[in-house]
PDB file of C-alpha atoms and ligand atoms in Angstrom:
ATOM      1  CA  UNK A  54      32.985  -8.734  13.413  1.00 74.00           C
ATOM      2  CA  UNK A  55      30.742  -8.181  10.533  1.00 94.00           C
ATOM      3  CA  UNK A  56      27.285  -6.379  11.928  1.00 98.00           C
ATOM      4  CA  UNK A  57      24.379  -7.612  10.399  1.00 98.00           C
ATOM      5  CA  UNK A  58      21.360  -5.182  10.300  1.00 98.00           C
ATOM      6  CA  UNK A  59      17.531  -6.390   9.365  1.00 99.00           C
ATOM      7  CA  UNK A  60      14.448  -4.612   8.433  1.00 98.00           C
ATOM      8  CA  UNK A  61      11.151  -6.369   8.926  1.00 98.00           C
ATOM      9  CA  UNK A  62       7.828  -5.446   7.298  1.00 98.00           C
ATOM     10  CA  UNK A  63       4.119  -6.959   7.461  1.00 98.00           C
ATOM     11  CA  UNK A  64       5.658 -10.240   5.401  1.00 98.00           C
ATOM     12  CA  UNK A  65       7.470 -11.801   8.468  1.00 98.00           C
ATOM     13  CA  UNK A  66       3.918 -11.873  10.290  1.00 98.00           C
ATOM     14  CA  UNK A  67       1.911 -12.830   7.820  1.00 98.00           C
ATOM     15  CA  UNK A  68       1.965 -16.765   8.585  1.00 98.00           C
ATOM     16  CA  UNK A  69       1.224 -16.093  12.227  1.00 98.00           C
ATOM     17  CA  UNK A  70      -1.984 -14.836  11.080  1.00 97.00           C
ATOM     18  CA  UNK A  71      -1.672 -10.931  11.025  1.00 97.00           C
ATOM     19  CA  UNK A  72      -2.771  -9.239   7.671  1.00 94.00           C
ATOM     20  CA  UNK A  73      -0.033  -7.408   5.646  1.00 95.00           C
ATOM     21  CA  UNK A  74      -1.161  -3.894   3.930  1.00 94.00           C
ATOM     22  CA  UNK A  75      -0.739  -4.352   0.565  1.00 93.00           C
ATOM     23  CA  UNK A  76      -0.970  -7.487  -0.225  1.00 92.00           C
ATOM     24  CA  UNK A  77      -4.843  -9.041  -1.963  1.00 91.00           C
ATOM     25  CA  UNK A  78      -7.078  -8.259   0.646  1.00 91.00           C
ATOM     26  CA  UNK A  79      -4.215  -6.370   3.104  1.00 93.00           C
ATOM     27  CA  UNK A  80      -5.435  -3.891   5.180  1.00 93.00           C
ATOM     28  CA  UNK A  81      -5.135  -0.968   2.759  1.00 92.00           C
ATOM     29  CA  UNK A  82      -7.678  -2.967   0.759  1.00 92.00           C
ATOM     30  CA  UNK A  83     -10.224  -2.972   3.677  1.00 92.00           C
ATOM     31  CA  UNK A  84      -8.988   0.461   4.651  1.00 93.00           C
ATOM     32  CA  UNK A  85      -8.748   4.042   3.720  1.00 94.00           C
ATOM     33  CA  UNK A  86      -5.225   4.741   4.868  1.00 94.00           C
ATOM     34  CA  UNK A  87      -5.965   8.591   5.437  1.00 95.00           C
ATOM     35  CA  UNK A  88      -8.746   7.876   7.629  1.00 96.00           C
ATOM     36  CA  UNK A  89      -7.201   5.411   9.987  1.00 96.00           C
ATOM     37  CA  UNK A  90      -3.681   6.113   9.829  1.00 97.00           C
ATOM     38  CA  UNK A  91      -2.830   9.644   9.752  1.00 97.00           C
ATOM     39  CA  UNK A  92      -3.554  12.404  12.348  1.00 97.00           C
ATOM     40  CA  UNK A  93      -6.203  14.290  10.509  1.00 97.00           C
ATOM     41  CA  UNK A  94      -8.021  11.026  10.410  1.00 97.00           C
ATOM     42  CA  UNK A  95      -7.595  10.521  14.176  1.00 97.00           C
ATOM     43  CA  UNK A  96      -8.871  13.964  14.312  1.00 96.00           C
ATOM     44  CA  UNK A  97     -11.939  13.766  12.447  1.00 97.00           C
ATOM     45  CA  UNK A  98     -13.177  10.136  13.460  1.00 97.00           C
ATOM     46  CA  UNK A  99     -11.253   9.229  16.816  1.00 97.00           C
ATOM     47  CA  UNK A 100     -13.880   6.510  17.088  1.00 97.00           C
ATOM     48  CA  UNK A 101     -13.148   4.723  13.786  1.00 96.00           C
ATOM     49  CA  UNK A 102      -8.838   4.686  14.793  1.00 97.00           C
ATOM     50  CA  UNK A 103      -9.195   3.738  18.104  1.00 97.00           C
ATOM     51  CA  UNK A 104     -11.240   0.812  17.128  1.00 96.00           C
ATOM     52  CA  UNK A 105      -9.032   0.251  14.068  1.00 96.00           C
ATOM     53  CA  UNK A 106      -6.182  -0.069  16.570  1.00 97.00           C
ATOM     54  CA  UNK A 107      -7.971  -2.156  19.051  1.00 97.00           C
ATOM     55  CA  UNK A 108      -9.129  -4.590  16.307  1.00 96.00           C
ATOM     56  CA  UNK A 109      -5.400  -4.944  15.152  1.00 96.00           C
ATOM     57  CA  UNK A 110      -4.089  -5.022  19.277  1.00 97.00           C
ATOM     58  CA  UNK A 111      -6.865  -7.930  20.058  1.00 95.00           C
ATOM     59  CA  UNK A 112      -5.698 -10.114  16.650  1.00 95.00           C
ATOM     60  CA  UNK A 113      -1.708  -9.070  17.329  1.00 96.00           C
ATOM     61  CA  UNK A 114      -2.620 -10.715  21.218  1.00 95.00           C
ATOM     62  CA  UNK A 115      -4.207 -13.763  19.644  1.00 96.00           C
ATOM     63  CA  UNK A 116      -0.929 -14.918  17.224  1.00 98.00           C
ATOM     64  CA  UNK A 117       2.081 -17.094  17.519  1.00 98.00           C
ATOM     65  CA  UNK A 118       5.486 -16.298  16.230  1.00 98.00           C
ATOM     66  CA  UNK A 119       6.418 -18.093  13.365  1.00 98.00           C
ATOM     67  CA  UNK A 120      10.217 -20.152  12.429  1.00 98.00           C
ATOM     68  CA  UNK A 121      11.217 -16.664  10.875  1.00 99.00           C
ATOM     69  CA  UNK A 122      10.535 -14.902  14.052  1.00 98.00           C
ATOM     70  CA  UNK A 123      12.037 -17.631  16.137  1.00 98.00           C
ATOM     71  CA  UNK A 124      15.265 -17.705  13.625  1.00 98.00           C
ATOM     72  CA  UNK A 125      16.160 -14.406  13.770  1.00 98.00           C
ATOM     73  CA  UNK A 126      16.152 -14.395  17.592  1.00 98.00           C
ATOM     74  CA  UNK A 127      18.482 -17.274  16.988  1.00 98.00           C
ATOM     75  CA  UNK A 128      20.918 -15.584  14.845  1.00 98.00           C
ATOM     76  CA  UNK A 129      21.062 -12.882  17.386  1.00 98.00           C
ATOM     77  CA  UNK A 130      22.275 -15.375  20.107  1.00 98.00           C
ATOM     78  CA  UNK A 131      24.488 -17.337  17.414  1.00 97.00           C
ATOM     79  CA  UNK A 132      26.070 -14.629  15.505  1.00 97.00           C
ATOM     80  CA  UNK A 133      29.608 -13.338  16.762  1.00 96.00           C
ATOM     81  CA  UNK A 134      28.903  -9.582  15.748  1.00 97.00           C
ATOM     82  CA  UNK A 135      26.069  -7.624  16.522  1.00 98.00           C
ATOM     83  CA  UNK A 136      22.589  -8.041  14.886  1.00 98.00           C
ATOM     84  CA  UNK A 137      20.291  -5.345  15.003  1.00 98.00           C
ATOM     85  CA  UNK A 138      16.338  -5.935  14.168  1.00 99.00           C
ATOM     86  CA  UNK A 139      14.847  -2.808  13.087  1.00 98.00           C
ATOM     87  CA  UNK A 140      11.107  -3.756  12.309  1.00 98.00           C
ATOM     88  CA  UNK A 141       8.000  -1.512  10.568  1.00 98.00           C
ATOM     89  CA  UNK A 142       5.605  -4.003  12.648  1.00 98.00           C
ATOM     90  CA  UNK A 143       3.763  -2.776  15.524  1.00 98.00           C
ATOM     91  CA  UNK A 144       3.257  -6.545  16.459  1.00 98.00           C
ATOM     92  CA  UNK A 145       5.499  -7.714  19.095  1.00 98.00           C
ATOM     93  CA  UNK A 146       6.084 -11.152  17.482  1.00 98.00           C
ATOM     94  CA  UNK A 147       9.757 -10.294  17.203  1.00 98.00           C
ATOM     95  CA  UNK A 148      10.115 -10.043  21.088  1.00 98.00           C
ATOM     96  CA  UNK A 149       7.816 -13.236  21.777  1.00 98.00           C
ATOM     97  CA  UNK A 150       9.979 -15.223  19.475  1.00 98.00           C
ATOM     98  CA  UNK A 151      12.799 -14.230  21.410  1.00 98.00           C
ATOM     99  CA  UNK A 152      14.415 -11.384  19.635  1.00 98.00           C
ATOM    100  CA  UNK A 153      15.945  -8.611  21.513  1.00 98.00           C
ATOM    101  CA  UNK A 154      16.132  -4.934  21.333  1.00 98.00           C
ATOM    102  CA  UNK A 155      13.903  -4.283  18.368  1.00 98.00           C
ATOM    103  CA  UNK A 156      13.785  -1.207  17.377  1.00 98.00           C
ATOM    104  CA  UNK A 157      10.338  -0.471  16.410  1.00 98.00           C
ATOM    105  CA  UNK A 158      10.604   2.512  13.686  1.00 98.00           C
ATOM    106  CA  UNK A 159       6.483   2.714  13.345  1.00 98.00           C
ATOM    107  CA  UNK A 160       5.929   2.251  16.772  1.00 98.00           C
ATOM    108  CA  UNK A 161       3.775  -0.507  18.800  1.00 98.00           C
ATOM    109  CA  UNK A 162      -0.050  -1.568  19.578  1.00 98.00           C
ATOM    110  CA  UNK A 163       1.595  -2.394  22.527  1.00 97.00           C
ATOM    111  CA  UNK A 164       2.127   1.429  23.502  1.00 98.00           C
ATOM    112  CA  UNK A 165      -0.424   4.705  24.323  1.00 98.00           C
ATOM    113  CA  UNK A 166       0.838   8.236  24.143  1.00 98.00           C
ATOM    114  CA  UNK A 167      -0.344  10.948  25.013  1.00 98.00           C
ATOM    115  CA  UNK A 168      -0.365  13.628  22.225  1.00 95.00           C
ATOM    116  CA  UNK A 169      -0.793  16.109  25.175  1.00 96.00           C
ATOM    117  CA  UNK A 170       2.345  16.160  27.375  1.00 98.00           C
ATOM    118  CA  UNK A 171       4.209  13.009  25.579  1.00 98.00           C
ATOM    119  CA  UNK A 172       3.794  10.344  28.563  1.00 98.00           C
ATOM    120  CA  UNK A 173       3.908   6.904  27.224  1.00 98.00           C
ATOM    121  CA  UNK A 174       2.566   3.779  29.138  1.00 98.00           C
ATOM    122  CA  UNK A 175       1.137   0.221  28.223  1.00 98.00           C
ATOM    123  CA  UNK A 176      -1.720   0.819  26.050  1.00 97.00           C
ATOM    124  CA  UNK A 177      -5.268  -1.149  27.384  1.00 96.00           C
ATOM    125  CA  UNK A 178      -6.039  -3.581  25.590  1.00 95.00           C
ATOM    126  CA  UNK A 179      -8.998  -1.511  24.356  1.00 96.00           C
ATOM    127  CA  UNK A 180      -8.283   2.440  24.111  1.00 97.00           C
ATOM    128  CA  UNK A 181     -11.688   4.592  24.230  1.00 96.00           C
ATOM    129  CA  UNK A 182     -11.730   7.890  22.771  1.00 96.00           C
ATOM    130  CA  UNK A 183     -10.917  10.444  25.130  1.00 94.00           C
ATOM    131  CA  UNK A 184      -9.104   8.178  27.339  1.00 93.00           C
ATOM    132  CA  UNK A 185      -7.326   9.972  30.090  1.00 95.00           C
ATOM    133  CA  UNK A 186      -3.546  10.344  30.299  1.00 98.00           C
ATOM    134  CA  UNK A 187      -2.462   8.608  33.460  1.00 97.00           C
ATOM    135  CA  UNK A 188       0.325  11.800  33.835  1.00 98.00           C
ATOM    136  CA  UNK A 189      -1.981  14.660  32.581  1.00 98.00           C
ATOM    137  CA  UNK A 190      -4.976  13.600  33.130  1.00 98.00           C
ATOM    138  CA  UNK A 191      -6.266  15.410  29.814  1.00 97.00           C
ATOM    139  CA  UNK A 192      -8.571  12.804  27.482  1.00 97.00           C
ATOM    140  CA  UNK A 193      -5.561  12.756  24.965  1.00 96.00           C
ATOM    141  CA  UNK A 194      -4.745   9.185  24.481  1.00 97.00           C
ATOM    142  CA  UNK A 195      -3.664   7.912  21.070  1.00 98.00           C
ATOM    143  CA  UNK A 196      -1.978   4.608  19.870  1.00 98.00           C
ATOM    144  CA  UNK A 197       2.050   4.545  20.177  1.00 98.00           C
ATOM    145  CA  UNK A 198       1.823   4.328  16.409  1.00 98.00           C
ATOM    146  CA  UNK A 199       3.848   6.348  13.529  1.00 98.00           C
ATOM    147  CA  UNK A 200       0.999   8.063  11.125  1.00 98.00           C
ATOM    148  CA  UNK A 201       1.735   8.768   7.466  1.00 97.00           C
ATOM    149  CA  UNK A 202       3.025  12.226   7.629  1.00 96.00           C
ATOM    150  CA  UNK A 203       4.962  11.961  11.123  1.00 97.00           C
ATOM    151  CA  UNK A 204       8.437  10.969  11.920  1.00 97.00           C
ATOM    152  CA  UNK A 205       9.115   7.484  12.542  1.00 98.00           C
ATOM    153  CA  UNK A 206      10.822   6.643  15.436  1.00 98.00           C
ATOM    154  CA  UNK A 207      14.906   5.996  16.286  1.00 98.00           C
ATOM    155  CA  UNK A 208      15.549   6.998  13.049  1.00 98.00           C
ATOM    156  CA  UNK A 209      19.527   8.641  14.453  1.00 98.00           C
ATOM    157  CA  UNK A 210      20.100   4.843  15.798  1.00 98.00           C
ATOM    158  CA  UNK A 211      18.805   3.427  12.846  1.00 98.00           C
ATOM    159  CA  UNK A 212      21.221   5.173  10.619  1.00 98.00           C
ATOM    160  CA  UNK A 213      24.066   4.713  12.535  1.00 98.00           C
ATOM    161  CA  UNK A 214      23.346   0.937  12.611  1.00 98.00           C
ATOM    162  CA  UNK A 215      23.609   1.269   8.391  1.00 98.00           C
ATOM    163  CA  UNK A 216      26.549   3.367   8.551  1.00 98.00           C
ATOM    164  CA  UNK A 217      27.896   0.189  10.022  1.00 98.00           C
ATOM    165  CA  UNK A 218      26.661  -2.711   8.554  1.00 98.00           C
ATOM    166  CA  UNK A 219      28.239  -5.294   6.504  1.00 98.00           C
ATOM    167  CA  UNK A 220      25.216  -7.394   5.533  1.00 98.00           C
ATOM    168  CA  UNK A 221      21.854  -5.566   5.529  1.00 98.00           C
ATOM    169  CA  UNK A 222      18.404  -7.763   5.173  1.00 98.00           C
ATOM    170  CA  UNK A 223      15.181  -7.154   3.666  1.00 98.00           C
ATOM    171  CA  UNK A 224      12.766  -9.616   4.875  1.00 98.00           C
ATOM    172  CA  UNK A 225       9.205  -9.202   4.157  1.00 98.00           C
ATOM    173  CA  UNK A 226       8.422  -5.490   3.110  1.00 98.00           C
ATOM    174  CA  UNK A 227       6.984  -4.257  -0.129  1.00 97.00           C
ATOM    175  CA  UNK A 228       9.460  -1.185   0.164  1.00 95.00           C
ATOM    176  CA  UNK A 229       7.017   1.206  -0.693  1.00 94.00           C
ATOM    177  CA  UNK A 230       7.171   3.511   2.702  1.00 94.00           C
ATOM    178  CA  UNK A 231      10.096   5.758   3.073  1.00 93.00           C
ATOM    179  CA  UNK A 232      12.483   6.204   4.726  1.00 95.00           C
ATOM    180  CA  UNK A 233      12.106   2.237   5.601  1.00 96.00           C
ATOM    181  CA  UNK A 234      12.546   1.886   1.456  1.00 96.00           C
ATOM    182  CA  UNK A 235      16.104   3.595   1.361  1.00 96.00           C
ATOM    183  CA  UNK A 236      18.006   1.898   4.157  1.00 98.00           C
ATOM    184  CA  UNK A 237      18.983  -0.439   1.540  1.00 97.00           C
ATOM    185  CA  UNK A 238      20.849   2.523  -0.221  1.00 96.00           C
ATOM    186  CA  UNK A 239      22.172   3.656   2.960  1.00 97.00           C
ATOM    187  CA  UNK A 240      23.356  -0.176   3.548  1.00 97.00           C
ATOM    188  CA  UNK A 241      25.262  -0.243   0.372  1.00 97.00           C
ATOM    189  CA  UNK A 242      26.601   3.024   0.837  1.00 96.00           C
ATOM    190  CA  UNK A 243      28.601   1.656   3.641  1.00 96.00           C
ATOM    191  CA  UNK A 244      29.956  -1.073   1.470  1.00 97.00           C
ATOM    192  CA  UNK A 245      27.288  -3.521   3.048  1.00 98.00           C
ATOM    193  CA  UNK A 246      25.954  -6.896   1.538  1.00 97.00           C
ATOM    194  CA  UNK A 247      22.356  -6.504   0.547  1.00 98.00           C
ATOM    195  CA  UNK A 248      19.625  -9.621   0.394  1.00 98.00           C
ATOM    196  CA  UNK A 249      15.911  -9.366   0.013  1.00 98.00           C
ATOM    197  CA  UNK A 250      14.308 -11.702   1.361  1.00 98.00           C
ATOM    198  CA  UNK A 251      10.400 -12.026   0.192  1.00 98.00           C
ATOM    199  CA  UNK A 252       7.558 -13.948  -1.253  1.00 97.00           C
ATOM    200  CA  UNK A 253       7.992 -12.561  -4.771  1.00 94.00           C
ATOM    201  CA  UNK A 254      10.214  -9.838  -6.206  1.00 92.00           C
ATOM    202  CA  UNK A 255       9.820  -6.451  -4.989  1.00 93.00           C
ATOM    203  CA  UNK A 256       9.835  -3.214  -7.298  1.00 88.00           C
ATOM    204  CA  UNK A 257      12.937  -2.440  -5.294  1.00 86.00           C
ATOM    205  CA  UNK A 258      14.477  -5.945  -5.642  1.00 82.00           C
ATOM    206  CA  UNK A 259      16.701  -4.872  -8.417  1.00 83.00           C
ATOM    207  CA  UNK A 260      18.702  -2.836  -5.866  1.00 91.00           C
ATOM    208  CA  UNK A 261      19.758  -5.707  -3.632  1.00 96.00           C
ATOM    209  CA  UNK A 262      22.987  -8.028  -4.092  1.00 97.00           C
ATOM    210  CA  UNK A 263      20.953 -11.123  -3.702  1.00 96.00           C
ATOM    211  CA  UNK A 264      17.454 -12.246  -3.249  1.00 93.00           C
ATOM    212  CA  UNK A 265      15.697 -15.017  -1.739  1.00 97.00           C
ATOM    213  CA  UNK A 266      12.180 -16.233  -2.728  1.00 97.00           C
ATOM    214  CA  UNK A 267       9.880 -18.160  -0.702  1.00 98.00           C
ATOM    215  CA  UNK A 268       7.484 -17.840   2.293  1.00 98.00           C
ATOM    216  CA  UNK A 269       9.187 -16.137   5.452  1.00 98.00           C
ATOM    217  CA  UNK A 270       8.800 -19.276   7.847  1.00 98.00           C
ATOM    218  CA  UNK A 271      10.803 -21.210   5.050  1.00 98.00           C
ATOM    219  CA  UNK A 272      13.480 -18.983   3.968  1.00 98.00           C
ATOM    220  CA  UNK A 273      14.675 -17.158   6.901  1.00 98.00           C
ATOM    221  CA  UNK A 274      15.606 -20.217   8.923  1.00 98.00           C
ATOM    222  CA  UNK A 275      17.329 -21.406   6.074  1.00 98.00           C
ATOM    223  CA  UNK A 276      19.025 -18.307   5.721  1.00 98.00           C
ATOM    224  CA  UNK A 277      19.789 -18.035   9.547  1.00 98.00           C
ATOM    225  CA  UNK A 278      21.709 -21.861   9.597  1.00 98.00           C
ATOM    226  CA  UNK A 279      24.002 -20.709   6.741  1.00 97.00           C
ATOM    227  CA  UNK A 280      24.866 -17.338   8.504  1.00 97.00           C
ATOM    228  CA  UNK A 281      25.534 -19.522  11.555  1.00 97.00           C
ATOM    229  CA  UNK A 282      27.516 -22.500   9.393  1.00 96.00           C
ATOM    230  CA  UNK A 283      29.752 -19.930   8.059  1.00 87.00           C
ATOM    231  CA  UNK A 284      33.591 -20.113   9.938  1.00 77.00           C
ATOM    232  CA  UNK A 285      33.594 -17.268  11.905  1.00 63.00           C
TER     233      UNK A 285
HETATM  234  N1  APR B 416       6.791 -14.539   3.111  1.00 79.01           N
HETATM  235  C1  APR B 416       7.772 -13.263   2.958  1.00 79.01           C
HETATM  236  N2  APR B 416       6.722 -12.592   2.636  1.00 79.01           N
HETATM  237  C2  APR B 416       5.854 -12.285   2.303  1.00 79.01           C
HETATM  238  C3  APR B 416       4.992 -12.863   2.838  1.00 79.01           C
HETATM  239  C4  APR B 416       5.387 -14.495   3.422  1.00 79.01           C
HETATM  240  N3  APR B 416       4.828 -15.282   3.991  1.00 79.01           N
HETATM  241  N4  APR B 416       3.590 -12.522   2.596  1.00 79.01           N
HETATM  242  C5  APR B 416       3.573 -11.510   2.265  1.00 79.01           C
HETATM  243  N5  APR B 416       5.114 -10.797   1.946  1.00 79.01           N
HETATM  244  C6  APR B 416       6.089  -9.955   1.486  1.00 79.01           C
HETATM  245  C7  APR B 416       4.599  -9.354   0.362  1.00 79.01           C
HETATM  246  O1  APR B 416       5.276 -10.106  -1.100  1.00 79.01           O
HETATM  247  C8  APR B 416       5.029  -8.126   0.400  1.00 79.01           C
HETATM  248  O2  APR B 416       6.251  -7.657  -0.593  1.00 79.01           O
HETATM  249  O3  APR B 416       5.488  -8.871   2.490  1.00 79.01           O
HETATM  250  C9  APR B 416       5.494  -7.293   2.091  1.00 79.01           C
HETATM  251  C10 APR B 416       4.250  -7.101   2.512  1.00 79.01           C
HETATM  252  O4  APR B 416       4.059  -5.923   2.134  1.00 79.01           O
HETATM  253  P1  APR B 416       3.330  -4.081   3.043  1.00 79.01           P
HETATM  254  O5  APR B 416       2.284  -4.811   3.005  1.00 79.01           O
HETATM  255  O6  APR B 416       3.405  -3.044   2.070  1.00 79.01           O
HETATM  256  O7  APR B 416       3.898  -4.502   4.637  1.00 79.01           O
HETATM  257  P2  APR B 416       5.254  -3.430   4.660  1.00 79.01           P
HETATM  258  O8  APR B 416       6.168  -3.042   3.608  1.00 79.01           O
HETATM  259  O9  APR B 416       5.456  -3.860   6.092  1.00 79.01           O
HETATM  260  O10 APR B 416       4.452  -2.065   4.891  1.00 79.01           O
HETATM  261  C11 APR B 416       5.077  -0.827   5.222  1.00 79.01           C
HETATM  262  O11 APR B 416       3.695   0.701   5.171  1.00 79.01           O
HETATM  263  O12 APR B 416       1.525   0.910   5.611  1.00 79.01           O
HETATM  264  C12 APR B 416       2.728   1.092   5.891  1.00 79.01           C
HETATM  265  O13 APR B 416       3.410   1.205   8.260  1.00 79.01           O
HETATM  266  C13 APR B 416       2.913   0.588   7.937  1.00 79.01           C
HETATM  267  O14 APR B 416       4.781  -0.642   8.497  1.00 79.01           O
HETATM  268  C14 APR B 416       3.855  -0.549   7.003  1.00 79.01           C
HETATM  269  C15 APR B 416       4.741   0.064   5.890  1.00 79.01           C
END
């Protein structure tokens, strides 16, 4: 049965109240990427970076999944084939909306990582500068989030899914950051149908077979209902 692979970006969490990056007033209008989302920025000013992620962790803990997150969970439960959700988001709203086995290619706010020994654990709500690693006890704790210049996680698994996808959907992502921005081409090379679901056509919109415009909380439930109504 058809496998559906879905890539989501910040736009799917926008209506839950989390800022996107490149929209008007987005995170990259308020902060400089090189200061808060690079290993060099962390080395230069760990307090600024820990503060940036502490604020996002607190904000993410206070919001709810919206109808789009819940609709994708419904699709996973109701679709006869596999439905794989790959997200660039570091919030946990897909899981809160009932989705399973979500692949977080940019890591998660909920995770902490020791840059010395590689140990991972659940991050405290507020991570302090020099927080000791519970395993090696060195003061080398960092958010388990993929920064610019670092390799995204689970790429082999993601490419395997794209190579066997029958349908690929990109939801709420501007398609400006690689490697995620090229997933549509991987899926097309595998013969998949491709659809972009966004508030507005992105720069890459013409690369999709179809695109659906509107707010994710309205377009995604409708898209899922249409899929589930298909005779299997
Ligand atoms: N419904 C649907 N789409 C929306 C909505 C909405 N309510 N609100 C915004 N969008 C769309 C915007 O039109 C835009 O195309 O969501 C997209 C958000 O784009 P970005 O802010 O660039 O976020 P994203 O694509 O997830 O960024 C990718 O860049 O900075 C890095 O690591 C960061 O994971 C992030 C990556």
